[in-house]
Amino acid sequence: MRNQALITGAASGLGLEFCRLLAADSYDLVMVDKHGDGLEQAAKSIQDAYGAGIKIIEKDLGLNRAAEELFAEVNLYEFDILINSAGFGLFGFFAETDWQFEESMLHLHVLNLTHLCKLVVQKMIHRGSGRIMNVSSLAAFQPGPLMNVYYASKAYIHYFSEALANEVKGTGVTVTVLLPGLFNTNFASTAASYSGSSEKKEKIVTTTVEEVARTAMKGMMKGRIRIIPGFSNKLLSLAPRFLPRNLVLSSLRRIQERIRKE
């Protein structure tokens, strides 16, 4: 029987690249995304290239109880790998942004991610093997004016994942948190569309999605708890520890305001 992997955010970006790498490594996939058309196209391209068995599920994990509904569809699967890659950003002042997007973000990044981890990790522990990877961000290391809820939710993913990794030691299950910087996906344009701003080009892109995915996959397979791809990103992750908090906040605000205007 082939190994099985569940990937959220699978229609594009990092999630899609994880699907390609896993299919190339002889995994069968359950690909989850809210964008059904893109999901079908992505699945077909992977199936044609690698011959993987693929189940696609169109599901918006930004909705209440979505993780429970998703798990009901795949309860008979024995997943060797779970990758929570789905996510989106939102630019703007908290007092001005639309609550429905922040509520969706919290369901996606916090509630449903946590619930899906609980549902899957219980079966993995019972079986004595499995790997979970949750995608956070360099944003997890500091507060982020004009992307307030996004930064806070990514910090949650970071610390939840590290604590869970500690709890499952000795069970045969590993938990990895990926903390990438900016890379070449449609993240910035998505964040802009949610905030009502014009589409933006991505800023300060330090690496490619392929490089991030390869680094993350290699680290997860080794059982690493925390992965920060790229030397410059490792340095950036240290800056908030040593710089005055007010300086970090004011610098981030200036950067975000500049991006928002362009």
C-alpha angles and dihedrals in degrees: 000000000000121000116261131220133188115208127182122202085032101151097076148357121014095352092056092048090052088053091053093050093047093047089050087054091055099260123146111226142219103199117198127189139137092232102082099183094050090045093055092049092047093049093049093051091050094045092050092049101042109014092234122164106247135188116188123204122189103211133150105220089189089079129087115271092004093133091055091049092048094049091051088061095051103031093121093057121098101213118205091187135028118189118186100199103145116114147126140198135229126206122205147068111304092233090057106039123096113263093216090069094048091047089051090048092052091049090049102040099033120014103035094036089053094045093048090050090052094049094047100038092056091060092043093052091048089052094043098234143066145110130233125191123187119193113226125156144231082264086078092077099065144014115273122214112210089020094052103147093038093056092044093049092050090051088054092053090049097052096036090054095048091049092048090049088057093048095053096049110133095019098095090250124111130197122203130187118205116209108185129173121224117313136169106291134113091264097116095048090048091051090048093051092051091050094049092244126130117271114279134206114240117264133217094003106185103177145001129269089242092056092047092049094048092048092047095047093049091050094046092051088053090052096245114168100209128028125187109176116216133026094249091054091051088055091048090052090058097049097081090056094058106029124077110268093232090055092051092049096047092046093050091048092053091049093048093047091051092050091046093054097047 
